[in-house]
Amino acid sequence: MNSWREFIEAVYSARKNEGGLTSQPEFHSASTSHEIQETEGRLLFSFSKELKKLLMETNGVMEMLSVDDSEFFENQWLIWPVDMIQDENLEYQQQRQTDEAHSNRNQVLFFSSAGTDGILFGMRSCESTESPEVVAWYPIDNETVVVANSLSEFIDGWISGTISV
């Protein structure tokens, strides 16, 4: 893979747009290694090499949607920006302190949401792993399920629809 941007654009280009809906990625300014290190320190959690590389190319990827060739609008985050990763994970860590039933999620760094039922996507701690598995956390059942073997597999599967919740 040459770059994350090229990979994501290629996956969106290959996606079949149906029912008058068209989607495309919107990339944001790159994050810095300093921002990522600060967030890792606050969360006490190391990002995978894959996620760091993606965030240093684009600090978040927003899916843009168009209906019947109208103007594109923000649909949902494919990958959260660093500040959102920090804020969302800190919130879940604080909730965990008062809600022991959801202790499984403390072992996972969340980086995206399914947009339904509070389901979140994340990676388990992976300091020595280039490409850790991506899991979906289902808060109603407090269950984590592996959905992809890598971040690139997750992105491809989520955009193409081969991964669903």
mmCIF file of C-alpha atoms in Angstrom:
data_model
loop_
_atom_site.group_PDB
_atom_site.id
_atom_site.type_symbol
_atom_site.label_atom_id
_atom_site.label_comp_id
_atom_site.label_asym_id
_atom_site.label_seq_id
_atom_site.Cartn_x
_atom_site.Cartn_y
_atom_site.Cartn_z
ATOM 1 C CA MET A 1 0.000 0.000 0.000
ATOM 2 C CA ASN A 2 1.428 3.353 -1.055
ATOM 3 C CA SER A 3 -0.635 5.522 1.255
ATOM 4 C CA TRP A 4 -3.739 5.291 3.389
ATOM 5 C CA ARG A 5 -5.421 8.028 1.369
ATOM 6 C CA GLU A 6 -4.896 6.148 -1.898
ATOM 7 C CA PHE A 7 -6.078 2.893 -0.324
ATOM 8 C CA ILE A 8 -9.258 4.446 1.100
ATOM 9 C CA GLU A 9 -10.020 6.318 -2.141
ATOM 10 C CA ALA A 10 -9.613 3.056 -4.098
ATOM 11 C CA VAL A 11 -11.996 1.205 -1.772
ATOM 12 C CA TYR A 12 -14.614 3.959 -2.104
ATOM 13 C CA SER A 13 -14.160 4.004 -5.907
ATOM 14 C CA ALA A 14 -14.807 0.252 -6.058
ATOM 15 C CA ARG A 15 -17.949 0.550 -3.913
ATOM 16 C CA LYS A 16 -21.274 0.170 -5.684
ATOM 17 C CA ASN A 17 -23.465 3.190 -5.077
ATOM 18 C CA GLU A 18 -27.136 2.246 -5.009
ATOM 19 C CA GLY A 19 -30.493 3.934 -4.627
ATOM 20 C CA GLY A 20 -29.235 7.360 -5.602
ATOM 21 C CA LEU A 21 -26.657 7.357 -2.781
ATOM 22 C CA THR A 22 -23.038 8.221 -3.503
ATOM 23 C CA SER A 23 -20.298 8.293 -0.884
ATOM 24 C CA GLN A 24 -16.729 9.512 -0.800
ATOM 25 C CA PRO A 25 -14.069 10.071 1.850
ATOM 26 C CA GLU A 26 -13.115 13.467 3.221
ATOM 27 C CA PHE A 27 -9.579 13.598 4.558
ATOM 28 C CA HIS A 28 -8.362 15.986 7.235
ATOM 29 C CA SER A 29 -5.000 17.616 7.917
ATOM 30 C CA ALA A 30 -2.420 15.180 9.212
ATOM 31 C CA SER A 31 -1.931 14.669 12.924
ATOM 32 C CA THR A 32 1.547 15.043 14.375
ATOM 33 C CA SER A 33 3.540 12.396 16.203
ATOM 34 C CA HIS A 34 3.489 14.759 19.207
ATOM 35 C CA GLU A 35 -0.345 14.833 19.256
ATOM 36 C CA ILE A 36 -0.457 11.046 19.044
ATOM 37 C CA GLN A 37 2.142 10.621 21.809
ATOM 38 C CA GLU A 38 0.234 13.027 24.078
ATOM 39 C CA THR A 39 -2.982 11.092 23.495
ATOM 40 C CA GLU A 40 -1.251 7.766 24.134
ATOM 41 C CA GLY A 41 0.064 9.193 27.400
ATOM 42 C CA ARG A 42 -3.343 10.444 28.506
ATOM 43 C CA LEU A 43 -5.008 7.147 27.620
ATOM 44 C CA LEU A 44 -2.131 4.960 28.865
ATOM 45 C CA PHE A 45 -2.522 2.999 25.647
ATOM 46 C CA SER A 46 -0.214 2.646 22.619
ATOM 47 C CA PHE A 47 -1.681 3.069 19.157
ATOM 48 C CA SER A 48 -0.829 0.396 16.582
ATOM 49 C CA LYS A 49 1.753 1.297 13.944
ATOM 50 C CA GLU A 50 -1.017 1.106 11.321
ATOM 51 C CA LEU A 51 -3.289 3.554 13.129
ATOM 52 C CA LYS A 52 -0.410 5.967 13.784
ATOM 53 C CA LYS A 53 0.558 5.930 10.110
ATOM 54 C CA LEU A 54 -3.034 6.561 9.018
ATOM 55 C CA LEU A 55 -3.498 9.448 11.476
ATOM 56 C CA MET A 56 -0.201 11.004 10.383
ATOM 57 C CA GLU A 57 -1.551 11.043 6.810
ATOM 58 C CA THR A 58 -5.049 12.226 7.687
ATOM 59 C CA ASN A 59 -6.307 13.138 11.135
ATOM 60 C CA GLY A 60 -9.616 11.359 10.680
ATOM 61 C CA VAL A 61 -11.655 10.238 7.693
ATOM 62 C CA MET A 62 -15.231 11.438 7.329
ATOM 63 C CA GLU A 63 -17.618 9.619 5.011
ATOM 64 C CA MET A 64 -19.438 12.140 2.846
ATOM 65 C CA LEU A 65 -22.806 11.226 1.339
ATOM 66 C CA SER A 66 -24.788 12.579 -1.603
ATOM 67 C CA VAL A 67 -28.418 11.744 -2.356
ATOM 68 C CA ASP A 68 -29.507 11.846 -6.006
ATOM 69 C CA ASP A 69 -26.386 13.793 -7.015
ATOM 70 C CA SER A 70 -27.078 16.593 -4.530
ATOM 71 C CA GLU A 71 -24.368 18.341 -2.542
ATOM 72 C CA PHE A 72 -22.252 16.057 -0.329
ATOM 73 C CA PHE A 73 -22.828 16.194 3.435
ATOM 74 C CA GLU A 74 -21.124 14.579 6.435
ATOM 75 C CA ASN A 75 -22.500 11.106 7.108
ATOM 76 C CA GLN A 76 -20.262 9.572 9.778
ATOM 77 C CA TRP A 77 -16.627 9.153 10.755
ATOM 78 C CA LEU A 78 -14.847 6.190 9.191
ATOM 79 C CA ILE A 79 -11.860 6.901 11.466
ATOM 80 C CA TRP A 80 -12.075 9.424 14.306
ATOM 81 C CA PRO A 81 -9.485 12.237 14.537
ATOM 82 C CA VAL A 82 -6.943 12.027 17.381
ATOM 83 C CA ASP A 83 -8.790 14.462 19.665
ATOM 84 C CA MET A 84 -12.007 12.469 19.284
ATOM 85 C CA ILE A 85 -10.163 9.183 19.928
ATOM 86 C CA GLN A 86 -8.859 10.749 23.124
ATOM 87 C CA ASP A 87 -12.185 12.224 24.250
ATOM 88 C CA GLU A 88 -14.268 9.127 23.484
ATOM 89 C CA ASN A 89 -11.813 6.736 25.126
ATOM 90 C CA LEU A 90 -11.436 8.924 28.231
ATOM 91 C CA GLU A 91 -15.223 9.018 28.535
ATOM 92 C CA TYR A 92 -15.444 5.230 28.303
ATOM 93 C CA GLN A 93 -12.624 4.817 30.822
ATOM 94 C CA GLN A 94 -14.481 7.082 33.266
ATOM 95 C CA GLN A 95 -17.728 5.177 32.719
ATOM 96 C CA ARG A 96 -15.898 1.931 33.387
ATOM 97 C CA GLN A 97 -14.865 3.155 36.821
ATOM 98 C CA THR A 98 -18.525 3.445 37.804
ATOM 99 C CA ASP A 99 -19.826 0.545 35.718
ATOM 100 C CA GLU A 100 -17.831 -2.641 36.258
ATOM 101 C CA ALA A 101 -20.182 -4.574 33.960
ATOM 102 C CA HIS A 102 -18.448 -2.968 30.992
ATOM 103 C CA SER A 103 -14.873 -3.715 32.026
ATOM 104 C CA ASN A 104 -14.074 -5.511 28.728
ATOM 105 C CA ARG A 105 -13.914 -2.232 26.851
ATOM 106 C CA ASN A 106 -11.017 -0.942 28.970
ATOM 107 C CA GLN A 107 -8.685 -3.290 27.089
ATOM 108 C CA VAL A 108 -9.580 -1.733 23.725
ATOM 109 C CA LEU A 109 -8.656 1.560 22.033
ATOM 110 C CA PHE A 110 -11.743 2.729 20.151
ATOM 111 C CA PHE A 111 -11.276 4.599 16.864
ATOM 112 C CA SER A 112 -14.699 4.471 15.186
ATOM 113 C CA SER A 113 -18.399 3.922 15.721
ATOM 114 C CA ALA A 114 -20.846 1.773 13.791
ATOM 115 C CA GLY A 115 -23.422 4.543 14.110
ATOM 116 C CA THR A 116 -25.976 2.244 15.717
ATOM 117 C CA ASP A 117 -26.714 0.790 19.164
ATOM 118 C CA GLY A 118 -23.572 2.332 20.668
ATOM 119 C CA ILE A 119 -21.389 -0.229 18.859
ATOM 120 C CA LEU A 120 -17.746 0.830 18.700
ATOM 121 C CA PHE A 121 -14.737 -0.423 16.744
ATOM 122 C CA GLY A 122 -11.305 -0.650 18.276
ATOM 123 C CA MET A 123 -8.052 -2.532 18.735
ATOM 124 C CA ARG A 124 -6.708 -4.325 21.744
ATOM 125 C CA SER A 125 -3.371 -3.267 23.242
ATOM 126 C CA CYS A 126 -0.744 -3.857 20.598
ATOM 127 C CA GLU A 127 2.629 -2.352 21.453
ATOM 128 C CA SER A 128 4.548 -5.081 19.636
ATOM 129 C CA THR A 129 2.018 -5.661 16.878
ATOM 130 C CA GLU A 130 2.087 -3.883 13.531
ATOM 131 C CA SER A 131 -1.470 -4.877 12.734
ATOM 132 C CA PRO A 132 -3.694 -5.992 15.607
ATOM 133 C CA GLU A 133 -7.180 -7.373 15.109
ATOM 134 C CA VAL A 134 -10.096 -4.969 14.960
ATOM 135 C CA VAL A 135 -12.984 -5.734 17.282
ATOM 136 C CA ALA A 136 -16.550 -4.522 17.543
ATOM 137 C CA TRP A 137 -17.761 -3.840 21.078
ATOM 138 C CA TYR A 138 -21.474 -4.416 21.626
ATOM 139 C CA PRO A 139 -22.387 -2.472 24.793
ATOM 140 C CA ILE A 140 -25.795 -4.079 25.290
ATOM 141 C CA ASP A 141 -24.192 -7.522 25.687
ATOM 142 C CA ASN A 142 -20.782 -6.203 26.805
ATOM 143 C CA GLU A 143 -19.228 -8.408 24.161
ATOM 144 C CA THR A 144 -16.266 -7.866 21.853
ATOM 145 C CA VAL A 145 -16.144 -9.718 18.552
ATOM 146 C CA VAL A 146 -13.225 -9.792 16.105
ATOM 147 C CA VAL A 147 -14.410 -8.270 12.810
ATOM 148 C CA ALA A 148 -11.104 -7.929 10.913
ATOM 149 C CA ASN A 149 -7.500 -9.076 11.145
ATOM 150 C CA SER A 150 -6.082 -5.602 10.469
ATOM 151 C CA LEU A 151 -7.042 -1.953 10.119
ATOM 152 C CA SER A 152 -6.842 -2.156 6.321
ATOM 153 C CA GLU A 153 -9.101 -5.232 6.299
ATOM 154 C CA PHE A 154 -11.570 -3.390 8.545
ATOM 155 C CA ILE A 155 -11.634 -0.282 6.335
ATOM 156 C CA ASP A 156 -12.086 -2.341 3.174
ATOM 157 C CA GLY A 157 -14.798 -4.507 4.746
ATOM 158 C CA TRP A 158 -16.714 -1.667 6.397
ATOM 159 C CA ILE A 159 -16.789 0.470 3.241
ATOM 160 C CA SER A 160 -17.606 -2.439 0.912
ATOM 161 C CA GLY A 161 -20.244 -3.853 3.255
ATOM 162 C CA THR A 162 -18.589 -7.229 3.859
ATOM 163 C CA ILE A 163 -18.313 -6.248 7.532
ATOM 164 C CA SER A 164 -21.553 -5.313 9.244
ATOM 165 C CA VAL A 165 -22.987 -5.248 12.755
#
